[in-house]
Amino acid sequence: MTKTRSTEDVYTKINAAYQIIEKKWMCTIICSLMKEPKRFSEINSKIPELSNRMLTERVKELEDIGIVFRQVITDRPIRTEYSLTQKGQDLGKAIKPIQDWAKHWL
């Protein structure tokens, strides 16, 4: 039996999704932004084990793939906030059952 093109496309997309969420801290960062936008320091305080360098790297990756939106707010003092795009919100909803499972079983 041969795979159809659409089956291969689905596997490719699933694999791409796992490549995003399997990176250390990605799910944790996404979950931290589910309820409301946060400044860099707020994300960092929620995840104290995460270094500033790694947080910067991961947020940039999430921004590049359209999961996180970075907004510079020009009020005084100038600040930057990060929020989830619709794509990010949908991914966060998909991660939530895993988060619930981890709280219960790990």
PDB file of C-alpha atoms in Angstrom, residues 10-87:
ATOM      1  CA  VAL A  10      -0.269  15.487   7.283  1.00  0.00           C
ATOM      2  CA  TYR A  11       2.773  13.621   8.605  1.00  0.00           C
ATOM      3  CA  THR A  12       5.038  16.450   7.478  1.00  0.00           C
ATOM      4  CA  LYS A  13       2.886  19.017   9.274  1.00  0.00           C
ATOM      5  CA  ILE A  14       2.673  16.922  12.453  1.00  0.00           C
ATOM      6  CA  ASN A  15       6.429  16.499  12.386  1.00  0.00           C
ATOM      7  CA  ALA A  16       6.886  20.276  11.961  1.00  0.00           C
ATOM      8  CA  ALA A  17       4.598  20.924  14.947  1.00  0.00           C
ATOM      9  CA  TYR A  18       6.598  18.533  17.125  1.00  0.00           C
ATOM     10  CA  GLN A  19       9.829  20.224  16.065  1.00  0.00           C
ATOM     11  CA  ILE A  20       8.452  23.459  17.518  1.00  0.00           C
ATOM     12  CA  ILE A  21       7.121  22.124  20.813  1.00  0.00           C
ATOM     13  CA  GLU A  22       9.922  19.655  21.500  1.00  0.00           C
ATOM     14  CA  LYS A  23      12.457  22.458  21.934  1.00  0.00           C
ATOM     15  CA  LYS A  24      13.147  23.095  25.578  1.00  0.00           C
ATOM     16  CA  TRP A  25      11.047  25.920  27.083  1.00  0.00           C
ATOM     17  CA  MET A  26       8.794  26.440  24.043  1.00  0.00           C
ATOM     18  CA  CYS A  27       5.659  25.002  25.644  1.00  0.00           C
ATOM     19  CA  THR A  28       6.374  26.754  28.937  1.00  0.00           C
ATOM     20  CA  ILE A  29       6.751  30.127  27.216  1.00  0.00           C
ATOM     21  CA  ILE A  30       3.561  29.603  25.215  1.00  0.00           C
ATOM     22  CA  CYS A  31       1.635  28.596  28.345  1.00  0.00           C
ATOM     23  CA  SER A  32       2.920  31.654  30.206  1.00  0.00           C
ATOM     24  CA  LEU A  33       1.402  33.900  27.513  1.00  0.00           C
ATOM     25  CA  MET A  34      -2.000  32.182  27.286  1.00  0.00           C
ATOM     26  CA  LYS A  35      -3.929  34.530  29.581  1.00  0.00           C
ATOM     27  CA  GLU A  36      -2.422  37.910  28.769  1.00  0.00           C
ATOM     28  CA  PRO A  37       0.527  39.696  27.157  1.00  0.00           C
ATOM     29  CA  LYS A  38       3.668  39.893  29.256  1.00  0.00           C
ATOM     30  CA  ARG A  39       6.893  41.829  29.306  1.00  0.00           C
ATOM     31  CA  PHE A  40      10.181  39.934  28.992  1.00  0.00           C
ATOM     32  CA  SER A  41      10.848  40.243  32.733  1.00  0.00           C
ATOM     33  CA  GLU A  42       7.390  38.865  33.563  1.00  0.00           C
ATOM     34  CA  ILE A  43       7.954  35.789  31.405  1.00  0.00           C
ATOM     35  CA  ASN A  44      11.375  35.363  32.961  1.00  0.00           C
ATOM     36  CA  SER A  45      10.003  35.622  36.508  1.00  0.00           C
ATOM     37  CA  LYS A  46       7.419  32.911  35.733  1.00  0.00           C
ATOM     38  CA  ILE A  47      10.191  30.599  34.514  1.00  0.00           C
ATOM     39  CA  PRO A  48      13.176  31.297  36.809  1.00  0.00           C
ATOM     40  CA  GLU A  49      15.251  28.360  35.477  1.00  0.00           C
ATOM     41  CA  LEU A  50      15.228  29.920  32.005  1.00  0.00           C
ATOM     42  CA  SER A  51      18.239  32.143  31.258  1.00  0.00           C
ATOM     43  CA  ASN A  52      17.778  35.556  29.631  1.00  0.00           C
ATOM     44  CA  ARG A  53      19.782  34.409  26.617  1.00  0.00           C
ATOM     45  CA  MET A  54      17.649  31.312  26.067  1.00  0.00           C
ATOM     46  CA  LEU A  55      14.410  33.252  26.583  1.00  0.00           C
ATOM     47  CA  THR A  56      15.533  35.812  24.007  1.00  0.00           C
ATOM     48  CA  GLU A  57      16.385  33.027  21.562  1.00  0.00           C
ATOM     49  CA  ARG A  58      13.124  31.126  22.047  1.00  0.00           C
ATOM     50  CA  VAL A  59      10.885  34.207  21.889  1.00  0.00           C
ATOM     51  CA  LYS A  60      12.612  35.247  18.661  1.00  0.00           C
ATOM     52  CA  GLU A  61      12.016  31.769  17.188  1.00  0.00           C
ATOM     53  CA  LEU A  62       8.353  31.892  18.203  1.00  0.00           C
ATOM     54  CA  GLU A  63       8.029  35.361  16.693  1.00  0.00           C
ATOM     55  CA  ASP A  64       9.675  34.232  13.443  1.00  0.00           C
ATOM     56  CA  ILE A  65       7.164  31.395  12.989  1.00  0.00           C
ATOM     57  CA  GLY A  66       4.153  33.564  13.810  1.00  0.00           C
ATOM     58  CA  ILE A  67       3.280  32.204  17.254  1.00  0.00           C
ATOM     59  CA  VAL A  68       4.334  35.235  19.310  1.00  0.00           C
ATOM     60  CA  PHE A  69       3.727  38.890  18.526  1.00  0.00           C
ATOM     61  CA  ARG A  70       6.212  41.453  19.847  1.00  0.00           C
ATOM     62  CA  GLN A  71       4.817  44.938  20.459  1.00  0.00           C
ATOM     63  CA  VAL A  72       6.816  47.997  21.454  1.00  0.00           C
ATOM     64  CA  ILE A  73       4.655  50.288  23.587  1.00  0.00           C
ATOM     65  CA  THR A  74       5.862  53.869  23.277  1.00  0.00           C
ATOM     66  CA  ASP A  75       4.268  55.204  26.481  1.00  0.00           C
ATOM     67  CA  ARG A  76       6.774  56.355  29.045  1.00  0.00           C
ATOM     68  CA  PRO A  77       8.595  54.272  30.019  1.00  0.00           C
ATOM     69  CA  ILE A  78       8.931  52.505  26.673  1.00  0.00           C
ATOM     70  CA  ARG A  79       8.375  48.775  27.050  1.00  0.00           C
ATOM     71  CA  THR A  80       8.011  45.675  24.949  1.00  0.00           C
ATOM     72  CA  GLU A  81       5.204  43.184  25.423  1.00  0.00           C
ATOM     73  CA  TYR A  82       4.832  39.713  24.006  1.00  0.00           C
ATOM     74  CA  SER A  83       1.508  38.089  23.236  1.00  0.00           C
ATOM     75  CA  LEU A  84       0.293  35.043  21.373  1.00  0.00           C
ATOM     76  CA  THR A  85      -1.067  35.361  17.867  1.00  0.00           C
ATOM     77  CA  GLN A  86      -4.181  33.366  16.971  1.00  0.00           C
ATOM     78  CA  LYS A  87      -1.838  30.627  15.763  1.00  0.00           C
TER      79      LYS A  87
END
